[in-house]
CSV table of C-alpha atoms in Angstrom, one decimal:
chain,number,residue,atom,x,y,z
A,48,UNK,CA,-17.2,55.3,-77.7
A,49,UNK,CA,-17.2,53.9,-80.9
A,50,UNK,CA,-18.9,57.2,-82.8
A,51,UNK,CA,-15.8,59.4,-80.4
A,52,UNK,CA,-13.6,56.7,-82.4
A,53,UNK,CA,-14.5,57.2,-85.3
A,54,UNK,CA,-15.3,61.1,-85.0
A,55,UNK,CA,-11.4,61.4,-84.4
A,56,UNK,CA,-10.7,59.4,-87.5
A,57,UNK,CA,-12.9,62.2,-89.7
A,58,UNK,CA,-11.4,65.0,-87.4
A,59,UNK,CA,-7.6,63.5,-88.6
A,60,UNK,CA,-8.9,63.1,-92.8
A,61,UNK,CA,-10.5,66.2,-92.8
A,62,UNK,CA,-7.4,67.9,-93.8
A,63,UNK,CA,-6.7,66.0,-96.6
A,64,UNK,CA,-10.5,66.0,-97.6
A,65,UNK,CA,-10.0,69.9,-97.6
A,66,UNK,CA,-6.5,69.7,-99.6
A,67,UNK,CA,-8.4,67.1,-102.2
A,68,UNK,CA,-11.1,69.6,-102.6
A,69,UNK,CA,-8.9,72.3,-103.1
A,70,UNK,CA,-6.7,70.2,-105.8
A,71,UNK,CA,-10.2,69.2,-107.8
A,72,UNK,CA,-11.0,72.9,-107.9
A,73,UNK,CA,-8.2,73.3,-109.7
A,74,UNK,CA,-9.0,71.3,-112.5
A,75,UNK,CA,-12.7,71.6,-112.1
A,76,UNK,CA,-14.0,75.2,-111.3
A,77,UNK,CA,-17.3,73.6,-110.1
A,78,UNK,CA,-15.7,72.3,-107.1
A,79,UNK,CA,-14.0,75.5,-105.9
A,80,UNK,CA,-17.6,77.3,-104.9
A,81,UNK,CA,-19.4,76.9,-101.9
A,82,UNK,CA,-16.9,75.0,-99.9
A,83,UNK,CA,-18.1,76.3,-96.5
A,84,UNK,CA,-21.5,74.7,-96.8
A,85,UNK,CA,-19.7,71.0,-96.7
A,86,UNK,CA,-18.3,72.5,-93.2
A,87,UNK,CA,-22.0,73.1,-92.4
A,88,UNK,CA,-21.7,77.0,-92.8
A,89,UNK,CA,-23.9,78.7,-94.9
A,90,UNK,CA,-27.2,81.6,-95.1
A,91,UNK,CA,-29.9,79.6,-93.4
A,92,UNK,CA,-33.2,79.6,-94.3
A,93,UNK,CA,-35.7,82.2,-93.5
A,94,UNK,CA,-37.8,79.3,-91.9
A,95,UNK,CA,-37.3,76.2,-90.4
A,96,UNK,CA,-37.4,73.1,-92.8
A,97,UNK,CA,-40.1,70.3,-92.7
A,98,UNK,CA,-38.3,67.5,-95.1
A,99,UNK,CA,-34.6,67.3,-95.3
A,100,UNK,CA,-33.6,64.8,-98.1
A,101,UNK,CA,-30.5,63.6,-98.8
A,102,UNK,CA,-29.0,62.7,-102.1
A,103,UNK,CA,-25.7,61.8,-102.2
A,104,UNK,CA,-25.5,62.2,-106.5
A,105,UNK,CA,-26.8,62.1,-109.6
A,106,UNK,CA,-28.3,58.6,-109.3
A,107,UNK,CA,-29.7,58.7,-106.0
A,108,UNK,CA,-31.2,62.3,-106.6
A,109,UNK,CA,-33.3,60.6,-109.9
A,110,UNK,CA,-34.9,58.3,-107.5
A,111,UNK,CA,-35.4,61.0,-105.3
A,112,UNK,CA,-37.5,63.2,-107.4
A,113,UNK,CA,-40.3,61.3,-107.5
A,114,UNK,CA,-41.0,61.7,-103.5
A,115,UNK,CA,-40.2,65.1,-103.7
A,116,UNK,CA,-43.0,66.0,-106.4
A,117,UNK,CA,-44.9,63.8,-104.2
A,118,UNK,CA,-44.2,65.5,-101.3
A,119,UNK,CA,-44.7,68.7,-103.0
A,120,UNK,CA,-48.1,67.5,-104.4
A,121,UNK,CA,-49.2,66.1,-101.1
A,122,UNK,CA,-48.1,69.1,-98.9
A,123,UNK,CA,-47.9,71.9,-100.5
A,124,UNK,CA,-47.1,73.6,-97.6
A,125,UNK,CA,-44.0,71.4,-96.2
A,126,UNK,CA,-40.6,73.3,-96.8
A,127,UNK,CA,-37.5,70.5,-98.4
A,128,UNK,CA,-34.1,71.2,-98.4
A,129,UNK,CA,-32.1,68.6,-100.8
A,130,UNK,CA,-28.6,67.9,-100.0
A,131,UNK,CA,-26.3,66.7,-102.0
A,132,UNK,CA,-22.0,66.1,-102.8
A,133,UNK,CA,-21.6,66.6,-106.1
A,134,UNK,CA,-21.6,69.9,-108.4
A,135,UNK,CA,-23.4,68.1,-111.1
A,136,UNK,CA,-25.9,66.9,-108.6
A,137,UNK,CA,-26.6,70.6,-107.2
A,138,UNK,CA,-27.3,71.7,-110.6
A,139,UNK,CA,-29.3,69.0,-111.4
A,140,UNK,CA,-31.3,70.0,-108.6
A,141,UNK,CA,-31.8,73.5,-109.5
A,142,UNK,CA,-32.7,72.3,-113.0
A,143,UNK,CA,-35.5,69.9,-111.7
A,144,UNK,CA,-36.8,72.3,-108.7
A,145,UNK,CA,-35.9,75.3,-109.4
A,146,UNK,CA,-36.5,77.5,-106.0
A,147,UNK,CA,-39.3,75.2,-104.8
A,148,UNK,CA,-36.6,73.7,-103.1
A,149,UNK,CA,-33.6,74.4,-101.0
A,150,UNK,CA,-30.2,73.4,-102.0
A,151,UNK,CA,-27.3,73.1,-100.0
A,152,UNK,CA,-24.3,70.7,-100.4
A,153,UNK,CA,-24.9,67.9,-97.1
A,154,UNK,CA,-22.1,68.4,-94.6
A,155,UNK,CA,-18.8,66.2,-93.8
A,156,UNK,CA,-19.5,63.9,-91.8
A,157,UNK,CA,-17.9,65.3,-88.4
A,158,UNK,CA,-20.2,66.4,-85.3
A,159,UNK,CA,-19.3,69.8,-85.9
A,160,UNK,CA,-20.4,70.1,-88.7
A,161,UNK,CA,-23.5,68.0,-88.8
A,162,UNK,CA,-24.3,70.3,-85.8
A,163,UNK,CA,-24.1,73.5,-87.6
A,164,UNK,CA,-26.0,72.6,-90.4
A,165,UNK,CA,-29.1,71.3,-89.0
A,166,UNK,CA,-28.9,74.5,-86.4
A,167,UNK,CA,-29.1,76.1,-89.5
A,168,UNK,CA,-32.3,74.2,-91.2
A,169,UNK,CA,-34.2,72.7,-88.2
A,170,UNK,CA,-35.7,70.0,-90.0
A,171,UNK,CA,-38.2,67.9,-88.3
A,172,UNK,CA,-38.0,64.6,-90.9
A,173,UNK,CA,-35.1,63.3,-92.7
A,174,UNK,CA,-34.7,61.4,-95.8
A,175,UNK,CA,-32.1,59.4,-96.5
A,176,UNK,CA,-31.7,57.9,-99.9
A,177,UNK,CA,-30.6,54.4,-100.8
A,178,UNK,CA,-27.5,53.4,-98.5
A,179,UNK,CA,-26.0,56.6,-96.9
A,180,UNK,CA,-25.6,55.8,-93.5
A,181,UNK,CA,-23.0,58.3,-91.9
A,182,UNK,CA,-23.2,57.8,-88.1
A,183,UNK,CA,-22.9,61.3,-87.1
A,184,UNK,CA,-25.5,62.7,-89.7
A,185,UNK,CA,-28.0,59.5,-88.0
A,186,UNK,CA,-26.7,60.9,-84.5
A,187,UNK,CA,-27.0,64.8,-85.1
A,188,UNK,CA,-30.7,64.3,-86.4
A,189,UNK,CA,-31.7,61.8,-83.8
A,190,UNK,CA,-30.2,64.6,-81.3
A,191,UNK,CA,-32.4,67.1,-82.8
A,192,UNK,CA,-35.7,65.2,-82.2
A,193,UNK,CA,-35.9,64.3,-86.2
A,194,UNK,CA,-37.7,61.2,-87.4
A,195,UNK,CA,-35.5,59.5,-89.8
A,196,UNK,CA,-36.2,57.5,-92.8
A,197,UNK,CA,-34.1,55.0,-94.8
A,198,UNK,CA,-35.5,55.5,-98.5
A,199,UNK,CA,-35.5,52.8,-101.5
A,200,UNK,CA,-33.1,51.2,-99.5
A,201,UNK,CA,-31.1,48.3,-100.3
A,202,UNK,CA,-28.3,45.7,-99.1
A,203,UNK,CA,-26.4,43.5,-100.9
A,204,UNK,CA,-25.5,40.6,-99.3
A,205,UNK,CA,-22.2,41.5,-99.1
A,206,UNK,CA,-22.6,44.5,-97.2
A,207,UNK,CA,-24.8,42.8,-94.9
A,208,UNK,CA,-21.9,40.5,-94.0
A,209,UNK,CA,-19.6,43.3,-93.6
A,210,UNK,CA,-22.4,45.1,-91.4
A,211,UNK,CA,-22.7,41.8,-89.3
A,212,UNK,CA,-19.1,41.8,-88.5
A,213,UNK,CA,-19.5,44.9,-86.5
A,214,UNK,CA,-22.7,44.4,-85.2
A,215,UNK,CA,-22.2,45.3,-81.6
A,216,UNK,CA,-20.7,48.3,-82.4
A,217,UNK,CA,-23.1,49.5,-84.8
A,218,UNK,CA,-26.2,48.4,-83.5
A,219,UNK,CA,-27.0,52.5,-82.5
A,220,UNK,CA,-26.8,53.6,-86.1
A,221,UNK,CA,-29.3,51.5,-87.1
A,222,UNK,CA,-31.2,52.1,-84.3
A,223,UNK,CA,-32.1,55.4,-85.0
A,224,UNK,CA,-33.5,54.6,-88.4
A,225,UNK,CA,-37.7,55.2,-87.6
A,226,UNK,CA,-38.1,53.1,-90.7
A,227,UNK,CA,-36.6,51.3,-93.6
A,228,UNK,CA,-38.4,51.6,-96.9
A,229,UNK,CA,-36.7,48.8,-98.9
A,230,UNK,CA,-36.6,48.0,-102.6
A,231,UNK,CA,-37.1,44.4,-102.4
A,232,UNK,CA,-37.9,41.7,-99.8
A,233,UNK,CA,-34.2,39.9,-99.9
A,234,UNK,CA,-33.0,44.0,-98.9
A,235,UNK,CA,-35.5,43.5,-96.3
A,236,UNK,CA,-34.8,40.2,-94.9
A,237,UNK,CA,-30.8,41.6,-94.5
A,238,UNK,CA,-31.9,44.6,-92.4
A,239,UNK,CA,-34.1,42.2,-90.3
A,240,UNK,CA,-31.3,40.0,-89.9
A,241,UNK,CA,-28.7,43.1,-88.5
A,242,UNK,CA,-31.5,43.7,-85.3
A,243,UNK,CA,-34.2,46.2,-87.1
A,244,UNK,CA,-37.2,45.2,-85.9
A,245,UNK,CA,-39.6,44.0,-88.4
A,246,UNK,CA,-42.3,46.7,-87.5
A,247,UNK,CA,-39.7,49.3,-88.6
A,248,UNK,CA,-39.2,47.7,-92.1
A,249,UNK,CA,-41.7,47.9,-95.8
A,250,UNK,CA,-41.2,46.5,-98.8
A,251,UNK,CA,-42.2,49.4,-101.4
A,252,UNK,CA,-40.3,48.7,-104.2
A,253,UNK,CA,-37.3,50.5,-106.0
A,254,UNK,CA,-38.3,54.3,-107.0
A,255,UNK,CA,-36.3,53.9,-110.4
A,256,UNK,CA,-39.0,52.1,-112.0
A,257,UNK,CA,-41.0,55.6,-111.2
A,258,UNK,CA,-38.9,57.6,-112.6
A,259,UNK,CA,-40.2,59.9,-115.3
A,260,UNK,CA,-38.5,60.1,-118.5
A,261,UNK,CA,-38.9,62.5,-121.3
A,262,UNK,CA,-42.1,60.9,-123.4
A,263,UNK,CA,-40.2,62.5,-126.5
A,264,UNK,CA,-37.0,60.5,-126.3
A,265,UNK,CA,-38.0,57.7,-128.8
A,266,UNK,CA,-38.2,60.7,-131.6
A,267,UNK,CA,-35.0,62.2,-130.2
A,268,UNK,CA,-33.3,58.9,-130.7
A,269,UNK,CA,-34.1,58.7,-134.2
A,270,UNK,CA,-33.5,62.4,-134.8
A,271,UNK,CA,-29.4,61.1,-133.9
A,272,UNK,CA,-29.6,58.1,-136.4
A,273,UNK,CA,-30.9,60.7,-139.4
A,274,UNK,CA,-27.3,60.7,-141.4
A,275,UNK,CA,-27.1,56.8,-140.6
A,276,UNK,CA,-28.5,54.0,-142.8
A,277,UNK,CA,-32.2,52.7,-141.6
A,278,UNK,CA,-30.2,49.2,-141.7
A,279,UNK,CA,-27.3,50.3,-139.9
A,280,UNK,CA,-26.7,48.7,-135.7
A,281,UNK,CA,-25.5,50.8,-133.1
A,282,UNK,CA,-24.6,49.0,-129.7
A,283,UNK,CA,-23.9,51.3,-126.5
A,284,UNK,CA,-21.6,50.4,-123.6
A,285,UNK,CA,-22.7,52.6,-121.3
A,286,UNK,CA,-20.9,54.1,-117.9
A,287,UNK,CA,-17.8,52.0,-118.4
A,288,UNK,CA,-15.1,51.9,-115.8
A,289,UNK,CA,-11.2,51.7,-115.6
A,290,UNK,CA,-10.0,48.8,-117.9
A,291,UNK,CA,-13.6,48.0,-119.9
A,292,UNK,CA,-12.8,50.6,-122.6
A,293,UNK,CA,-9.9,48.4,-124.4
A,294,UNK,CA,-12.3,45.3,-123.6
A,295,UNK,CA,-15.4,46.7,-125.3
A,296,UNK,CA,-13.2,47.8,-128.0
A,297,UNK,CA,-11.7,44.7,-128.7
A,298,UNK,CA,-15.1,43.2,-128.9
A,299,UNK,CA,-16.0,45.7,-131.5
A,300,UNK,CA,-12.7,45.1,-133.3
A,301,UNK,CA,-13.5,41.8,-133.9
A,302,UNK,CA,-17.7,42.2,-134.4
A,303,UNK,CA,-16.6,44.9,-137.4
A,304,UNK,CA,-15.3,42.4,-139.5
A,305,UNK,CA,-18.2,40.4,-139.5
A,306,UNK,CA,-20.9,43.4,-139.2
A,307,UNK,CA,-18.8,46.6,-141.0
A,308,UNK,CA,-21.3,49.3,-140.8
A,309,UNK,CA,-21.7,48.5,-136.9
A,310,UNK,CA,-21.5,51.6,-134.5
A,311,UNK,CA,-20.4,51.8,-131.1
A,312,UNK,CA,-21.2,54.6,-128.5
A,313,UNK,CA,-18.5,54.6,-126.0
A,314,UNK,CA,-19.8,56.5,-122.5
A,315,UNK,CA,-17.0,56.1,-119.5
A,316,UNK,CA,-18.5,56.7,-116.7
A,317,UNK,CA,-16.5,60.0,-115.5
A,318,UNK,CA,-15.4,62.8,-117.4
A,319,UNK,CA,-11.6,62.7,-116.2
A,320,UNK,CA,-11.5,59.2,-119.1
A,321,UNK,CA,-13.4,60.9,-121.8
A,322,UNK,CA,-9.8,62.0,-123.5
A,323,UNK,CA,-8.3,58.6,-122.7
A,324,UNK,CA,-11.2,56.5,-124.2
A,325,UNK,CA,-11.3,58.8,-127.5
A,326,UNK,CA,-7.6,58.1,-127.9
A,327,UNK,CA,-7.6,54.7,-127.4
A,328,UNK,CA,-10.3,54.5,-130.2
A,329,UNK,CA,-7.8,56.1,-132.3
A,330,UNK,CA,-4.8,54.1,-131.5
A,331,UNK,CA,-6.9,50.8,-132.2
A,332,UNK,CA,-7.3,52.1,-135.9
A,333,UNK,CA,-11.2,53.6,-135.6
A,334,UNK,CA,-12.8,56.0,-136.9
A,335,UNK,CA,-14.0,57.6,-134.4
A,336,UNK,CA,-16.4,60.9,-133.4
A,337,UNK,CA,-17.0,62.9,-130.3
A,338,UNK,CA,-20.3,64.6,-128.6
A,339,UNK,CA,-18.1,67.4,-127.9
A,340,UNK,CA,-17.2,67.9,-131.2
A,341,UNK,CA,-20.4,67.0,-133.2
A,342,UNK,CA,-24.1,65.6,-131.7
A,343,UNK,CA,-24.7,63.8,-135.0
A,344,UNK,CA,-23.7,60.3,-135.8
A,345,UNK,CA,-22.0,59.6,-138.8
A,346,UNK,CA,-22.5,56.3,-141.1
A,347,UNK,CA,-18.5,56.6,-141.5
A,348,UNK,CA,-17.8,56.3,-138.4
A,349,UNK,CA,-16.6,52.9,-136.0
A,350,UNK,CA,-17.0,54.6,-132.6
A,351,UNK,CA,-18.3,57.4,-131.1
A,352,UNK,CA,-17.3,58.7,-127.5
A,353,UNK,CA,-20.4,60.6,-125.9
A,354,UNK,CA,-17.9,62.6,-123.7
A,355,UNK,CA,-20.4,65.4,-122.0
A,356,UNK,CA,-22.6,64.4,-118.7
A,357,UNK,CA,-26.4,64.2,-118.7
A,358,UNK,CA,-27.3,63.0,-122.5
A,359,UNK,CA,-27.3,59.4,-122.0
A,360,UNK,CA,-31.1,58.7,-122.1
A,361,UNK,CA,-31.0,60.0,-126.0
A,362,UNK,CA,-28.2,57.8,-127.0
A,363,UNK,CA,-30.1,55.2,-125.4
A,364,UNK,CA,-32.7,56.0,-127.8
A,365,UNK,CA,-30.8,56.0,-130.4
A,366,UNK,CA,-29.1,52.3,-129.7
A,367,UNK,CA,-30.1,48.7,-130.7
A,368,UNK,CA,-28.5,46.9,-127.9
A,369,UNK,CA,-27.0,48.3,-124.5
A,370,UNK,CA,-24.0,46.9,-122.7
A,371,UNK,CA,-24.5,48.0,-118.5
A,372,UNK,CA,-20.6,48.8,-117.6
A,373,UNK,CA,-19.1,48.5,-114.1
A,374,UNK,CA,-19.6,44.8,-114.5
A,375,UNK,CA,-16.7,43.4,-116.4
A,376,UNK,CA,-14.8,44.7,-113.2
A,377,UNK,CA,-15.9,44.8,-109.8
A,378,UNK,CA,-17.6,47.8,-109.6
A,379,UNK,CA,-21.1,46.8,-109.2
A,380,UNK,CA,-23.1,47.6,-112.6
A,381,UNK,CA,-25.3,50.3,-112.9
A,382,UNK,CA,-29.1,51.2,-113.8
A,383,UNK,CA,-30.7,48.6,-116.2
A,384,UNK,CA,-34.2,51.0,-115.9
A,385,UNK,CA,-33.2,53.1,-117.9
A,386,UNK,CA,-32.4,51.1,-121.0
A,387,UNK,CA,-35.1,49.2,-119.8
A,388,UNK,CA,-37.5,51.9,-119.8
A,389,UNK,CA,-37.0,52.5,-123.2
A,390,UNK,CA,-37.2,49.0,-124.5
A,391,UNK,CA,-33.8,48.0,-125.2
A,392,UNK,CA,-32.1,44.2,-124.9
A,393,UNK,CA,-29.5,44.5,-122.3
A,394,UNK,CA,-26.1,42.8,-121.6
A,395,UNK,CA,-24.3,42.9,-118.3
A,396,UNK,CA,-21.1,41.0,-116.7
A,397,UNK,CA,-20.8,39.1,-113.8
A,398,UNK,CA,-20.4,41.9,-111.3
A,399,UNK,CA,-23.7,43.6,-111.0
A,400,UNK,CA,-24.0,43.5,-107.2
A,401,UNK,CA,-24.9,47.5,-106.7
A,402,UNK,CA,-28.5,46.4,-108.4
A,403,UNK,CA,-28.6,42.8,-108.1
A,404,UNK,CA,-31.8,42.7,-107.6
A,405,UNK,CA,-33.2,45.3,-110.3
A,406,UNK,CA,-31.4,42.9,-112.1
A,407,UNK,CA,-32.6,39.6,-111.4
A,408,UNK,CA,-36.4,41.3,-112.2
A,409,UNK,CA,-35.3,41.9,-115.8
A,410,UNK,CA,-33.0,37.8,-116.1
A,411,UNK,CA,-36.7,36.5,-115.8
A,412,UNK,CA,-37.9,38.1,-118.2
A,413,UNK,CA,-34.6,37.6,-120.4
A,414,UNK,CA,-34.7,40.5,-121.2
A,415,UNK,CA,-31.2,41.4,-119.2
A,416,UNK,CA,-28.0,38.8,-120.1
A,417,UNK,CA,-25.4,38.4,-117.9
A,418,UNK,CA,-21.6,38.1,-119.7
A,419,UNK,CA,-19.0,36.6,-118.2
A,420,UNK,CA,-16.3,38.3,-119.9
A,421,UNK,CA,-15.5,40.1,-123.0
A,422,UNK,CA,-15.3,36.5,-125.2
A,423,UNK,CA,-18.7,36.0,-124.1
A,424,UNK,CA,-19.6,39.8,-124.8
A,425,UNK,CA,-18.9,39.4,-128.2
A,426,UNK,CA,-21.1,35.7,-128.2
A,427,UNK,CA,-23.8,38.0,-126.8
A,428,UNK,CA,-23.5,40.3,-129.1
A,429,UNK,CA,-23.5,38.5,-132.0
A,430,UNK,CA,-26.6,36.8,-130.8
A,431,UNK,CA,-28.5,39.7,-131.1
A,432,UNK,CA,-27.2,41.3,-134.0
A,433,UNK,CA,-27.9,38.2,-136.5
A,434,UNK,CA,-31.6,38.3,-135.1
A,435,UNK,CA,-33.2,41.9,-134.7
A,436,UNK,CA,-36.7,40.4,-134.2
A,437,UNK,CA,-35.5,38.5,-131.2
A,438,UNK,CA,-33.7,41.5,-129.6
A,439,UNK,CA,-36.9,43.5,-130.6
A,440,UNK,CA,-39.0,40.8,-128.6
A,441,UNK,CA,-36.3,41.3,-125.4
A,442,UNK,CA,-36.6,45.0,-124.9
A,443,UNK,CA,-40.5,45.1,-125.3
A,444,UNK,CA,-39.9,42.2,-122.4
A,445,UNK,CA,-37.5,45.1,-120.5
A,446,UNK,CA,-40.2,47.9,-121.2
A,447,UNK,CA,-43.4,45.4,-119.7
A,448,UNK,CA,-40.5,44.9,-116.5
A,449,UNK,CA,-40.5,48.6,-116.0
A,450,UNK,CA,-44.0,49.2,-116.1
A,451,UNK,CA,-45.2,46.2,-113.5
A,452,UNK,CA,-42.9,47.9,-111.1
A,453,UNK,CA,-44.4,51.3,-111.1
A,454,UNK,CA,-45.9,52.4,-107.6
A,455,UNK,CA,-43.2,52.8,-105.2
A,456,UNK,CA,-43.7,56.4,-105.1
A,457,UNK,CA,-47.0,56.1,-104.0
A,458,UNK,CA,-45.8,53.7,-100.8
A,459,UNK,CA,-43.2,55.9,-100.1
A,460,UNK,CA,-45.1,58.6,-99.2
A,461,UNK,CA,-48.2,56.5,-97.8
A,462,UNK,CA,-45.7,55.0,-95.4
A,463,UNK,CA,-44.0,57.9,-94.1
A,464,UNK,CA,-47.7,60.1,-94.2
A,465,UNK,CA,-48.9,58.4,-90.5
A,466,UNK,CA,-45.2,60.3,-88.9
A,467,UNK,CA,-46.6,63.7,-90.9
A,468,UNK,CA,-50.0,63.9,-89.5
């Protein structure tokens, strides 16, 4: 009753999902292709599919290739599809897989659709990455006789409460999860506590600590900082979020007069506030530079907006400190791995929730600051900027964090392997 319920809520959205999709293609061609596979129509495969795995973006897809290659390693002779919702995620796939995969964008969520699509691949084990419970995608594979798996999963203790709320009426979805393969023991402990039995659950740890990153970004980093002076900073507020532009830029207002030749690389997090962030640079009095007007840095320059997707990692590289947005609002945070990974002191605000407990792994080591707001930003900040040694000290501490939690890959696949054979 409750999945007919809700299945007539998708059934009455759909519409305006279609009219939003429409609308986006409009002002991004990307999203005007291919619209039939989110209905679940599309060429099948010549063959029926042994893995499907589902990645709902860019993020989740990262952690994601590491079970593939695995996979791919493991059983060479296992056919994957990859689904994912994004344009940028589909050719991100294509770019890592190439036709060693198939690709196909996962369907809306509506019985319908779900139903077509898996007629169409056949697949007889499902991955599900990270969080992405949608009832009739859990429903349609169970239907089909798949075994499904709940992948470097976690719960924030928020969601769990939310979860617990509706408990009786969502007790199926979670019962048709074969296992749950969760980051950490506290993501664990909340399945537990919403009726998964503990013989369902493991504690493998998060893939992002597995994920491979290109061994020559360190050079690539310091090709950027060629035309800079050797003493020059740069800090990096990276995937920031409505209303933390004009807060990070106040901060680096007020840290210019005391550090002038200091550089900031501004990243928003979406493409659609790339213009707006460069402008507000502007109206604040910077000088400031673009990516999608030059690659290089500039000593000249106050700011510089990396406005083009997928080149993060190298201005990482290329940075002193790193500021995590998403956490001076409630977003959540994002990703201190990859920072991490290359052995950079981090600062984050108070709302990190979406990797608490990635996180909390890098606090012990201090190698991770939580801010509370942008006052204490610039404290932070400051911190670190009058003593490079210390903030050297703090990312090797980051880059030892990431390398004692390597392995999840490995427990992945060792836990799924007894449903394979």
């Amino acid at each position: 009753m409750v999945r007919l319920v809700y299945s007539i809520i998708i059934a009455i959205c759909i519409p305006f999902v279609l009219l939003h999709l429409l609308l986006r293609g409009i002002r991004s061609p990307e999203y005007r292709s291919r619209r039939l596979e989110r209905l679940g129509f599309f060429k099948a495969p010549e063959q029926a599919q042994d893995f499907w795995i589902h990645a709902v973006s860019v993020g989740e897809l990262l952690a994601a290739e590491p079970i593939i290659r695995e996979l791919q390693t493991r059983y060479p002779a296992k056919r994957i599809t990859v689904t994912t919702m994004t344009p940028t995620s589909s050719a991100l796939v294509s770019k890592l897989f190439g036709d060693s995969v198939y690709h196909v964008y996962a369907p809306y969520d509506f019985p319908l659709f779900v139903g077509a699509f898996l007629k169409r691949i056949r697949p007889k084990f499902v991955i599900i990455m990270e969080t992405e419970l949608w009832p009739n995608m859990l429903h349609g594979a169970q239907k089909a006789g798949c075994s499904v798996v709940l992948a470097n999963a976690r719960l924030s203790e928020r969601s769990a409460r939310g979860y617990k709320r509706f408990l009786l009426l969502l007790s199926w979805l979670f019962d048709s999860l074969q296992l749950v393969l969760c980051q950490f023991k506290p993501d664990a402990e909340r399945f537990e506590r919403l009726g998964i039995s503990p013989d369902r659950i493991r504690v493998t740890g998060s893939l992002k600590f597995d994920m491979q990153f290109d061994a020559e970004l360190a050079e690539k980093g310091l090709i950027l900082r060629e035309g800079l002076d050797s003493e020059q900073m740069i800090w990096i507020a990276a995937s920031t979020h409505e209303g933390e532009d004009a807060k990070v830029l106040a901060v680096h207002q007020e840290l210019k007069q005391r550090y002038p030749d200091l550089l900031l690389i501004l990243v928003p997090r979406h493409p659609v506030r790339f213009d707006s962030a460069y402008r507000l640079a502007h109206e604040m009095g910077f000088r400031v530079g673009r990516y999608s007007e030059r690659e290089s840095l500039l000593p000249d320059e106050d700011v510089y907006v990396l406005d083009v997707m997928g080149q993060l990692m190298r201005f990482y590289a290329a940075s002193d400190i790193v500021f995590i947005g998403g956490s001076l609002t409630e977003v959540g945070g994002h990703n201190p791995i990859e920072p991490g990974a290359l052995g950079k002191p981090m600062l984050i605000g108070p709302h990190y929730f979406n990797f608490e407990m990635i996180c909390r792994e890098f606090m012990a080591s201090s190698s991770l600051s939580v801010v509370q707001d942008d006052a204490d930003l610039k404290v932070q900040l400051s911190r670190l900027l009058q003593d490079p040694k210390m903030a050297a000290e703090l990312g090797n501490a980051a880059f030892d964090v990431v390398e004692k939690g390597k392995g999840a890959i490995a427990r992945v696949v060792d836990a799924i392997a007894p449903e394979l054979d």
